[in-house]
PDB file of C-alpha atoms in Angstrom:
ATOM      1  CA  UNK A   1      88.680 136.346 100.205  1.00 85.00           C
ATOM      2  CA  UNK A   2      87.391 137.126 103.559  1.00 90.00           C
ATOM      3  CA  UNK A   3      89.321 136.515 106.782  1.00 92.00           C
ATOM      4  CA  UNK A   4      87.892 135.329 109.828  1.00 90.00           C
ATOM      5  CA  UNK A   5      87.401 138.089 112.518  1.00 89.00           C
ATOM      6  CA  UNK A   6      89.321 136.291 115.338  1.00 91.00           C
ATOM      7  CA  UNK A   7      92.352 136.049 112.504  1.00 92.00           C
ATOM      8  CA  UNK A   8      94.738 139.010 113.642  1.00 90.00           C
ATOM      9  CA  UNK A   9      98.036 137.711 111.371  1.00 88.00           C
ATOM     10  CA  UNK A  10      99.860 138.116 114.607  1.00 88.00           C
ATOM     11  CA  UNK A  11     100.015 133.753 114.803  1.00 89.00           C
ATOM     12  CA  UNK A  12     102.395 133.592 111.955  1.00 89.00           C
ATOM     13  CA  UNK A  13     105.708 131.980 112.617  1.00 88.00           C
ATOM     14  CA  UNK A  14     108.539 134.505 114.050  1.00 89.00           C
ATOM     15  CA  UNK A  15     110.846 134.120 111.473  1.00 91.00           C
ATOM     16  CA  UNK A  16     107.983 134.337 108.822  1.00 92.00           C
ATOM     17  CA  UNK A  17     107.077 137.769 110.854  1.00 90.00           C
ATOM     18  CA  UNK A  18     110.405 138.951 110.333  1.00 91.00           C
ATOM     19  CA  UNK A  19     110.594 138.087 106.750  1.00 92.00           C
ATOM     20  CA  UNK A  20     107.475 139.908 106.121  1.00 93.00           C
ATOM     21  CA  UNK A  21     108.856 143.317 107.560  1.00 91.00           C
ATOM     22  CA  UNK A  22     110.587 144.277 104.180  1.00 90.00           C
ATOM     23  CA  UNK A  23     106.639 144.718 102.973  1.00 93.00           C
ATOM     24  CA  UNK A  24     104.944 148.388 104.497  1.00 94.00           C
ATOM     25  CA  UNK A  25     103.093 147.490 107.449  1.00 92.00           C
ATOM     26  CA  UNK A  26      99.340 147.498 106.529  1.00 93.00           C
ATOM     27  CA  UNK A  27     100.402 145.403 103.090  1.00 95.00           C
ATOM     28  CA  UNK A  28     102.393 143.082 106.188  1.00 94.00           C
ATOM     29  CA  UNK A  29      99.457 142.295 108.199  1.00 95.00           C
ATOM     30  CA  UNK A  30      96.935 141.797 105.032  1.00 95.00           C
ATOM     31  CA  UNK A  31      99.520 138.904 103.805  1.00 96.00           C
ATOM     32  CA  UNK A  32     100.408 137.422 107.486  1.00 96.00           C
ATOM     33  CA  UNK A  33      96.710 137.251 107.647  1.00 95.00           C
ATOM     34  CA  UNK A  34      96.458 135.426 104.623  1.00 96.00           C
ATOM     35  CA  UNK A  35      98.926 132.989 105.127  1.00 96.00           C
ATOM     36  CA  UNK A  36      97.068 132.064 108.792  1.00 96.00           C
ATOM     37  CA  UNK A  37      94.216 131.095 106.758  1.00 96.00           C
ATOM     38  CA  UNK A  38      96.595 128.478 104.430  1.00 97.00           C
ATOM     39  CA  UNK A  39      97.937 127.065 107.472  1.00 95.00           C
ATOM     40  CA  UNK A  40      94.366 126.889 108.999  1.00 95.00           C
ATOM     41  CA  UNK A  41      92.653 125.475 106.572  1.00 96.00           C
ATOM     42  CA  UNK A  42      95.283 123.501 104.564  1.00 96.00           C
ATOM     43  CA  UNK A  43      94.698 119.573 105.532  1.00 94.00           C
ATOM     44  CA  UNK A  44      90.785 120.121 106.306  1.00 94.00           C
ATOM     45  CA  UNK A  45      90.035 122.437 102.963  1.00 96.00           C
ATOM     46  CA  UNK A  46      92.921 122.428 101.016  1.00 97.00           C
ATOM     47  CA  UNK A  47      90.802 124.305  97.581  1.00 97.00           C
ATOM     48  CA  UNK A  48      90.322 127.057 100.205  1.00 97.00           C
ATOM     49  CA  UNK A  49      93.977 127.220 101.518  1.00 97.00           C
ATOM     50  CA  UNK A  50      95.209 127.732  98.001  1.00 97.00           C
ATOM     51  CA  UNK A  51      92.467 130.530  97.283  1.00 97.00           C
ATOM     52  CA  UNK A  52      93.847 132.509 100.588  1.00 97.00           C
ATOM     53  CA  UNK A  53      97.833 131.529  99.150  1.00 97.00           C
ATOM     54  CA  UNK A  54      97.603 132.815  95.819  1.00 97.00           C
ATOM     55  CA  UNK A  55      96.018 136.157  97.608  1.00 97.00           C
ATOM     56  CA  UNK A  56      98.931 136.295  99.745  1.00 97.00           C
ATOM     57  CA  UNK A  57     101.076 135.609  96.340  1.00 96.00           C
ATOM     58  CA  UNK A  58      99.758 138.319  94.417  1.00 96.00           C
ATOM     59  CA  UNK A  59     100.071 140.879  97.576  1.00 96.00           C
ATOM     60  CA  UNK A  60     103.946 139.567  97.894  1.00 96.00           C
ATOM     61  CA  UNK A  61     105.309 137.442  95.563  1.00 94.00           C
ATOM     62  CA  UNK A  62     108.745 139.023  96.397  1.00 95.00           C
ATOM     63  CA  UNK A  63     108.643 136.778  99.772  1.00 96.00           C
ATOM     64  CA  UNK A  64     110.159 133.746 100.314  1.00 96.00           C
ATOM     65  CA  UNK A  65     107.425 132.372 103.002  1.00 96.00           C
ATOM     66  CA  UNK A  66     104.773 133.494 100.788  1.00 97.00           C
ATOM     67  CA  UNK A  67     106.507 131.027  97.724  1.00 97.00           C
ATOM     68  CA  UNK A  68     106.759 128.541 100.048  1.00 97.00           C
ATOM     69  CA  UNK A  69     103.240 128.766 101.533  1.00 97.00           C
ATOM     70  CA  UNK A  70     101.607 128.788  97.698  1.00 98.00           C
ATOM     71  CA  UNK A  71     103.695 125.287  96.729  1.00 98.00           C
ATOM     72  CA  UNK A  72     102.366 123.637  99.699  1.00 98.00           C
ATOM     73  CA  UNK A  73      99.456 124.802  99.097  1.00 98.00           C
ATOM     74  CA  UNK A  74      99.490 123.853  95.169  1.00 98.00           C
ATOM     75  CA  UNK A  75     101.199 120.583  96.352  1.00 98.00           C
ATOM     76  CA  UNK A  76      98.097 120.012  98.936  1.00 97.00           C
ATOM     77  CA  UNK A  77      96.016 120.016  95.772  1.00 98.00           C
ATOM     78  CA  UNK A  78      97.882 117.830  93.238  1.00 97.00           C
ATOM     79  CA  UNK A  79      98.927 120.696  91.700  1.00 98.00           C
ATOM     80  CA  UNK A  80     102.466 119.325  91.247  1.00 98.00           C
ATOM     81  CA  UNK A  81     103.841 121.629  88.314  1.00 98.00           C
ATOM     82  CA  UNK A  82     102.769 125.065  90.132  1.00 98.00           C
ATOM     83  CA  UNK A  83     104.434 123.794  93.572  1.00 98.00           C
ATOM     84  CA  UNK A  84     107.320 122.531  91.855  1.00 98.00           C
ATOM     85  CA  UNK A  85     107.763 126.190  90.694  1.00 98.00           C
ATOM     86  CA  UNK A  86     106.471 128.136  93.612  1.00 98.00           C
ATOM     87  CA  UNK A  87     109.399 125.785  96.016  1.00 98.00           C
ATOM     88  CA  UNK A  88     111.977 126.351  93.492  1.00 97.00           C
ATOM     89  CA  UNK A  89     111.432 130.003  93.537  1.00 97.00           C
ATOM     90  CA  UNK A  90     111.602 129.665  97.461  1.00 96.00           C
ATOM     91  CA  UNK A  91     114.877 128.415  97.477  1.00 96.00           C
ATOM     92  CA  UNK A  92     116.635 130.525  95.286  1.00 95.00           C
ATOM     93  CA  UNK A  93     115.491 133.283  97.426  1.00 95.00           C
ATOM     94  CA  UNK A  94     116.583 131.341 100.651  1.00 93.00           C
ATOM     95  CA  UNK A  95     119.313 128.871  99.859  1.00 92.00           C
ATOM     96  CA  UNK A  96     117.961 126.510 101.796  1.00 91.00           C
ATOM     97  CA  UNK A  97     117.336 122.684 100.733  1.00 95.00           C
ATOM     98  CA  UNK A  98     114.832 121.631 103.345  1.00 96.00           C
ATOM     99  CA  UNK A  99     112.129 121.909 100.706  1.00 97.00           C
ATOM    100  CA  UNK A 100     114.245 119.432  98.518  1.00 97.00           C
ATOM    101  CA  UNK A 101     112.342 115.821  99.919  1.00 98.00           C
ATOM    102  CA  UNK A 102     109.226 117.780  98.472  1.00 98.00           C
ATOM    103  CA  UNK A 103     110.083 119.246  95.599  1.00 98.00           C
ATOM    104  CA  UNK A 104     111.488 115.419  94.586  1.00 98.00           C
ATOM    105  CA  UNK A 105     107.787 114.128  95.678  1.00 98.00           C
ATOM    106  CA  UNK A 106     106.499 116.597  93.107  1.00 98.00           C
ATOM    107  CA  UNK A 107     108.735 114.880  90.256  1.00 98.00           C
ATOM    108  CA  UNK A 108     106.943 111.483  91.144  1.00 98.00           C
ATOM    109  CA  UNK A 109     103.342 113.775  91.070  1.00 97.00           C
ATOM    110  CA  UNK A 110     104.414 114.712  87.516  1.00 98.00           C
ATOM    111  CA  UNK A 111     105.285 111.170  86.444  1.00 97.00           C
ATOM    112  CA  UNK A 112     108.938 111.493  86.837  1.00 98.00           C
ATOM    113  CA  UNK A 113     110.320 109.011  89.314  1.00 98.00           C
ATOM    114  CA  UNK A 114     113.542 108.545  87.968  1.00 98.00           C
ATOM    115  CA  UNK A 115     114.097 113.033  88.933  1.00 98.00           C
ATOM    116  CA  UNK A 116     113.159 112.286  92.195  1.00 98.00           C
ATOM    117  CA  UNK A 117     115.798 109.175  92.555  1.00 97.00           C
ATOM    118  CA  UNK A 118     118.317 111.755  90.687  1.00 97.00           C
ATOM    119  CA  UNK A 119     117.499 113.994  93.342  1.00 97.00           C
ATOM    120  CA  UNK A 120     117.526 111.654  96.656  1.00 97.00           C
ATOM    121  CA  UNK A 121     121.679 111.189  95.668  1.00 95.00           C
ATOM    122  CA  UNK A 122     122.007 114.266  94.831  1.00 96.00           C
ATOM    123  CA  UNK A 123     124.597 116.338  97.253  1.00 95.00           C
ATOM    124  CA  UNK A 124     122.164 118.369  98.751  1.00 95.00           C
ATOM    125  CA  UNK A 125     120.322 115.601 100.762  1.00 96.00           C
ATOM    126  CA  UNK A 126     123.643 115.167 102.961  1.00 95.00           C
ATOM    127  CA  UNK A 127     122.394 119.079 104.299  1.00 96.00           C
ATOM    128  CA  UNK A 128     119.246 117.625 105.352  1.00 96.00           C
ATOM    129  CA  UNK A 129     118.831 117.561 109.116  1.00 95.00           C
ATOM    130  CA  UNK A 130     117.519 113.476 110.287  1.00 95.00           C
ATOM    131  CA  UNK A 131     113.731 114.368 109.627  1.00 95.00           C
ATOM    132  CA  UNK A 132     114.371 115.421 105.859  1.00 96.00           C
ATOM    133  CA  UNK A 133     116.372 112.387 105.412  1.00 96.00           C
ATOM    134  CA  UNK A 134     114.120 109.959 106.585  1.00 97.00           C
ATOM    135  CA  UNK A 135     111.436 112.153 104.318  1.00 97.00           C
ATOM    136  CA  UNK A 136     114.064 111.888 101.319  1.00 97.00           C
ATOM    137  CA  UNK A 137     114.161 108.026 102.290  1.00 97.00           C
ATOM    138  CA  UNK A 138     110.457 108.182 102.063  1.00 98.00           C
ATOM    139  CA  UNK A 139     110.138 109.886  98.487  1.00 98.00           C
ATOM    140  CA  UNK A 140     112.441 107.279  97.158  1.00 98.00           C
ATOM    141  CA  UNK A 141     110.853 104.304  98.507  1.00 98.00           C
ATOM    142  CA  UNK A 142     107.745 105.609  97.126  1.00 97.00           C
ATOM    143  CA  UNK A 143     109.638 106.324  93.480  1.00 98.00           C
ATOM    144  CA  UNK A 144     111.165 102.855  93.421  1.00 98.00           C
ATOM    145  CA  UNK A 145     107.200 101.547  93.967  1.00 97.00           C
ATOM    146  CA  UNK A 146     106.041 104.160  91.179  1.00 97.00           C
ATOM    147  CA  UNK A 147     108.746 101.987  88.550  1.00 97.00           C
ATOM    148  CA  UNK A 148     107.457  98.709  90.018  1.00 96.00           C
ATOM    149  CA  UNK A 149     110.681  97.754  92.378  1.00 97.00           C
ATOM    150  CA  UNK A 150     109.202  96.749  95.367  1.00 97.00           C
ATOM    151  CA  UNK A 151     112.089  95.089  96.416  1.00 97.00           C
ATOM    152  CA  UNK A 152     114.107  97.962  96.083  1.00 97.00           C
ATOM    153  CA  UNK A 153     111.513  99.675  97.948  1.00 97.00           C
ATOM    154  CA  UNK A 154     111.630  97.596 101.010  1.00 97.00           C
ATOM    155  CA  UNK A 155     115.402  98.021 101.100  1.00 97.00           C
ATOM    156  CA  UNK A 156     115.780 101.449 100.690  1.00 97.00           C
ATOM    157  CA  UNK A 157     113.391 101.924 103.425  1.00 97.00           C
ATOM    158  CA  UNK A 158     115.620  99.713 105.683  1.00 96.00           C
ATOM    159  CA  UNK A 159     117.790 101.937 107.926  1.00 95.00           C
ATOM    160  CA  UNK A 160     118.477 102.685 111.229  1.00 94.00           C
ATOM    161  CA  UNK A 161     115.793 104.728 111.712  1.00 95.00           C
ATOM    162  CA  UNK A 162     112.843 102.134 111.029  1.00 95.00           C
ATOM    163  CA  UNK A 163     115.409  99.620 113.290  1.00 92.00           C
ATOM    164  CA  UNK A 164     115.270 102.794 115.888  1.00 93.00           C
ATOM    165  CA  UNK A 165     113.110 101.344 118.988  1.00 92.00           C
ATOM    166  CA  UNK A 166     112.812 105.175 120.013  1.00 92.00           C
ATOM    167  CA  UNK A 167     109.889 107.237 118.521  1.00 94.00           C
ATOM    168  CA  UNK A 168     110.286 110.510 116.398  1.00 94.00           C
ATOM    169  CA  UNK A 169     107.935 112.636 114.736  1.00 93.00           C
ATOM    170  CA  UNK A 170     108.034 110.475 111.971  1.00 93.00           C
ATOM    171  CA  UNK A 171     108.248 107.070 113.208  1.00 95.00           C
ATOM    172  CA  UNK A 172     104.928 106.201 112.289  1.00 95.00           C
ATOM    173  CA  UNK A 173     104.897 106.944 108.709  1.00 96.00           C
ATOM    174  CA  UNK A 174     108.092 105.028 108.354  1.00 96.00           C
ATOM    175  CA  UNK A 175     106.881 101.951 110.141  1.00 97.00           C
ATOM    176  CA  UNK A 176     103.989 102.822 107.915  1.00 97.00           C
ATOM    177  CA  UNK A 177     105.171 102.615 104.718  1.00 97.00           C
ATOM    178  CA  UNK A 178     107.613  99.694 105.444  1.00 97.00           C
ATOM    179  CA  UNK A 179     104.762  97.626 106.102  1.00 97.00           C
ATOM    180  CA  UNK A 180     103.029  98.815 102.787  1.00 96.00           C
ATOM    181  CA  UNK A 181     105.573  97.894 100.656  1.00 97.00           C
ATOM    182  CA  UNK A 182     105.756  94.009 102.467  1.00 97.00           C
ATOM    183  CA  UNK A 183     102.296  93.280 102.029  1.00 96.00           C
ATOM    184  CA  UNK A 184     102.878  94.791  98.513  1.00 96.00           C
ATOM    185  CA  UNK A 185     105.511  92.520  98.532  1.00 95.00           C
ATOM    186  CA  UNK A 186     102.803  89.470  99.224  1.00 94.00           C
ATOM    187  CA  UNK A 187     105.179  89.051 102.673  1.00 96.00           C
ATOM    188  CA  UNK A 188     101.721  89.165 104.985  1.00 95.00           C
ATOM    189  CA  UNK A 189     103.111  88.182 107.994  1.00 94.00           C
ATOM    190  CA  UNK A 190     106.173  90.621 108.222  1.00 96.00           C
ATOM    191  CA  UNK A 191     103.500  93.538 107.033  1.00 95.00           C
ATOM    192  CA  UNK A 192     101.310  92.768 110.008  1.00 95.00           C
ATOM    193  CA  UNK A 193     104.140  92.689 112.493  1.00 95.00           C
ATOM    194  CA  UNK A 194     105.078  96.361 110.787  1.00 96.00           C
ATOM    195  CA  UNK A 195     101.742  97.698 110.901  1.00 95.00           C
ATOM    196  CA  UNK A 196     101.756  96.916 114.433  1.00 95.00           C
ATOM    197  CA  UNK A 197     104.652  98.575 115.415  1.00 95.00           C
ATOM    198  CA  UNK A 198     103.164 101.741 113.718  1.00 95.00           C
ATOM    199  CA  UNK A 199     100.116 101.529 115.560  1.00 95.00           C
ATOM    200  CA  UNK A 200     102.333 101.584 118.687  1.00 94.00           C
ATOM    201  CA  UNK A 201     104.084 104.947 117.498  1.00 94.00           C
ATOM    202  CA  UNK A 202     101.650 106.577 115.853  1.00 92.00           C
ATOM    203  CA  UNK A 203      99.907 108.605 118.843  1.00 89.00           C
ATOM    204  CA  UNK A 204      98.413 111.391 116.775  1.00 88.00           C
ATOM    205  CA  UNK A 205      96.441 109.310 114.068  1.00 88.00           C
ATOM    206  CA  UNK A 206      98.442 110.758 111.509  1.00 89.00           C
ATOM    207  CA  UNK A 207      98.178 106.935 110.012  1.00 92.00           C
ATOM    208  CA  UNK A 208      95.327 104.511 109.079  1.00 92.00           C
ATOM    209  CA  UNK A 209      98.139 102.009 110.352  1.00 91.00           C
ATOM    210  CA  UNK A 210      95.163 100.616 113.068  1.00 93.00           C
ATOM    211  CA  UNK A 211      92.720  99.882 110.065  1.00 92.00           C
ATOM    212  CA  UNK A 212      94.899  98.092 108.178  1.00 92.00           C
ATOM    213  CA  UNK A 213      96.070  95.985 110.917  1.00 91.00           C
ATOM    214  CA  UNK A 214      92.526  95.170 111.660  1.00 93.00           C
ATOM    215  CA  UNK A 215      92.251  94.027 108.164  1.00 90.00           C
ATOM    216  CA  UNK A 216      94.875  91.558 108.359  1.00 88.00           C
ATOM    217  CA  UNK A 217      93.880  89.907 111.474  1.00 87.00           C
ATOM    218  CA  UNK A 218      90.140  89.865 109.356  1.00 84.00           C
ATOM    219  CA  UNK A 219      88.426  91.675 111.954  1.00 78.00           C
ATOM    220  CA  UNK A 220      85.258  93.512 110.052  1.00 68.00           C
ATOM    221  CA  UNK A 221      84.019  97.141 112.028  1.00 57.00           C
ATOM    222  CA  UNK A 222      79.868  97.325 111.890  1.00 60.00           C
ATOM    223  CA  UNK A 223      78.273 100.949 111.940  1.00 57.00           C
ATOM    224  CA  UNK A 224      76.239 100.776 114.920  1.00 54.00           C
ATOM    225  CA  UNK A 225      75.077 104.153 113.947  1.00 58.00           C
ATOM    226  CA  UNK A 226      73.056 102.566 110.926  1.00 55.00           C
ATOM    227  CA  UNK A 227      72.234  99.810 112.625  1.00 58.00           C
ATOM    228  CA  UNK A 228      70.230 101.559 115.320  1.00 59.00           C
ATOM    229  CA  UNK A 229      68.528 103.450 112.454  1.00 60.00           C
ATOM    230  CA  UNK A 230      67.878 100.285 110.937  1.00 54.00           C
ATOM    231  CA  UNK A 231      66.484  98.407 114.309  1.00 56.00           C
ATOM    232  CA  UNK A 232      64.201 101.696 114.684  1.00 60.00           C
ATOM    233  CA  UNK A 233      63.106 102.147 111.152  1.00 54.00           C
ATOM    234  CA  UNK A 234      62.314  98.198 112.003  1.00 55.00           C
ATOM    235  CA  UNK A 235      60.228  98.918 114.978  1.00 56.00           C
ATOM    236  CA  UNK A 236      58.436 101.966 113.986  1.00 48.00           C
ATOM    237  CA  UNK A 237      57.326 100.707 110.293  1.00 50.00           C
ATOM    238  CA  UNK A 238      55.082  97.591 110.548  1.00 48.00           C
ATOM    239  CA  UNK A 239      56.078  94.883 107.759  1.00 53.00           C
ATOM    240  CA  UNK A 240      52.925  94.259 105.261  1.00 51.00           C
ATOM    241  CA  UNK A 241      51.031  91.764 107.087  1.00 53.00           C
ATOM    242  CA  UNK A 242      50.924  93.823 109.928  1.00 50.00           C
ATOM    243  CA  UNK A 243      49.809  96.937 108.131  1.00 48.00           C
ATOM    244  CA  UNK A 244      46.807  95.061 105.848  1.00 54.00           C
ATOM    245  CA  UNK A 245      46.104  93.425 110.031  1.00 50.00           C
ATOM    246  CA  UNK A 246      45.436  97.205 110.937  1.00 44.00           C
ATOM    247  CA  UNK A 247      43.324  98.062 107.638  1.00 46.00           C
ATOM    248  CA  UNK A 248      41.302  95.424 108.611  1.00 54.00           C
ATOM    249  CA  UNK A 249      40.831  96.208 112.224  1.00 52.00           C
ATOM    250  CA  UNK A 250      39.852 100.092 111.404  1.00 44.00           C
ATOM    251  CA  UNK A 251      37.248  98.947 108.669  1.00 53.00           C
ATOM    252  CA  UNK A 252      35.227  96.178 110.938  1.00 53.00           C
ATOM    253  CA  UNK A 253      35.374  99.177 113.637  1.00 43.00           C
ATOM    254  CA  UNK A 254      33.789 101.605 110.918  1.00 50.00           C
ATOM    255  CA  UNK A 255      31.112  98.454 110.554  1.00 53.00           C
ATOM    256  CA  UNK A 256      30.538  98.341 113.897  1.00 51.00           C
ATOM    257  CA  UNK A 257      29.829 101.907 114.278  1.00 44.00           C
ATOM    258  CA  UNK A 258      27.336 101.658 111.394  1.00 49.00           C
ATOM    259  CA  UNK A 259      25.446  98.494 112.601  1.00 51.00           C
ATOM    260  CA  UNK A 260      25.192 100.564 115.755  1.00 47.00           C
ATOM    261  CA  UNK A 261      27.047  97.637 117.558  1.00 49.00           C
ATOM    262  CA  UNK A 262      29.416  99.866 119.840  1.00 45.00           C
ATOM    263  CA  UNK A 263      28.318 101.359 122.665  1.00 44.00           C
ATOM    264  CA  UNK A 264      29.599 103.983 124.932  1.00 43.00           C
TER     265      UNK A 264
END
């Protein structure tokens, strides 16, 4: 696949950089350039990012941030069974469990939401740092929805992070998904206070939390865009009375003119 001039494979992460020095150098840069292009293009063309990871998989599928790289990818596709493998492989080559909030996700992706509630008790989310526990929190919530246990939903996503009045990366999306899961719930009136409070922490847009607070309070959005097409479509095609008014006009000119009856 081609690669973008200005992409020189130098704007990989450090440590990534430093994995990738076990490879001979020209095979390095061809695969650090590669993965710039899954990063770059992974949440605005997603079908392209996995074409450039599974390039950068068969260059060097010996390397851990090249694994890691083709399940997100995979996963940014719905390709749940092939990131499932590809993040498993990653972390028996790192030993890390930070990709464990995702790889549960991918369980509920296949239809298995009772693996990823094995997995949020499982051991290994105590080694989470706060962000992959709230994510892990996030996963199960979602699970407990995916069996129908809303209420077990809106509990598990209690904690003191959503009570937290300070904002964190992912503040947002917990507020978020809180306030899902009430109005799920048919509890309107805590949903919209919830939605709210995402709207207040969500800086970045990374939520549709404004929309759906607009919903709630009924508010309708009009595209202005069409409707100035509309008003000048309006103006600039006359309705059919006016256009059988101009027919008319243009033929009793043409009689004039042959009667002779205009003049210069």
């Amino acid at each position: 696949m081609p690669i973008p001039e200005d992409v020189t494979g130098d704007e990989i992460d450090k440590d990534v950089r430093q994995e990738l020095q076990s490879l001979p150098k020209g095979l390095a840069e061809d695969v650090a350039k590669n993965l710039v292009m899954v990063a770059r293009l992974i949440d605005e063309d997603p079908e392209g990012a996995y074409g450039y990871s599974k390039v950068a998989l068969r260059l060097a599928s010996r390397v851990a941030a090249v694994r890691e790289a083709a399940g997100f990818a995979a996963y940014a596709n719905q390709k749940y069974s092939e990131a499932l493998a590809e993040f498993r492989a990653a972390r028996r080559m790192t030993g890390n469990v930070e990709l464990w909030p995702v790889m549960a996700d991918c369980e509920r992706g296949l239809g298995r939401p009772e693996k990823a509630l094995d997995m949020a008790g499982a051991p290994e989310v105590h080694k989470l740092d706060k962000a992959g526990q709230v994510e892990m929190r996030l996963v199960a919530a979602g699970a407990r929805r995916d069996m129908g246990q809303l209420d077990a939903a809106i509990v598990t996503l209690q904690s003191p992070e959503l009570a937290s009045n300070s904002v964190q990366p992912w503040t947002a999306r917990l507020r978020y998904a809180y306030a899902d899961a009430l109005l799920a719930a048919g509890r309107e009136g805590e949903a919209r206070e919830w939605f709210a409070k995402a709207v207040e922490s969500d800086k970045d847009g990374s939520t549709d939390a404004s929309d759906r607070l607009a919903e709630l309070d009924g508010v309708e959005f009009v595209d202005a865009f069409a409707e100035d097409e509309a008003d000048e479509a309006d103006e600039v095609e006359p309705d059919g009375e006016a256009a059988e008014k101009v027919v008319e006009d243009v033929d009793e000119v043409e009689e004039d003119v042959e009667d002779g009856d205009l003049k210069d």
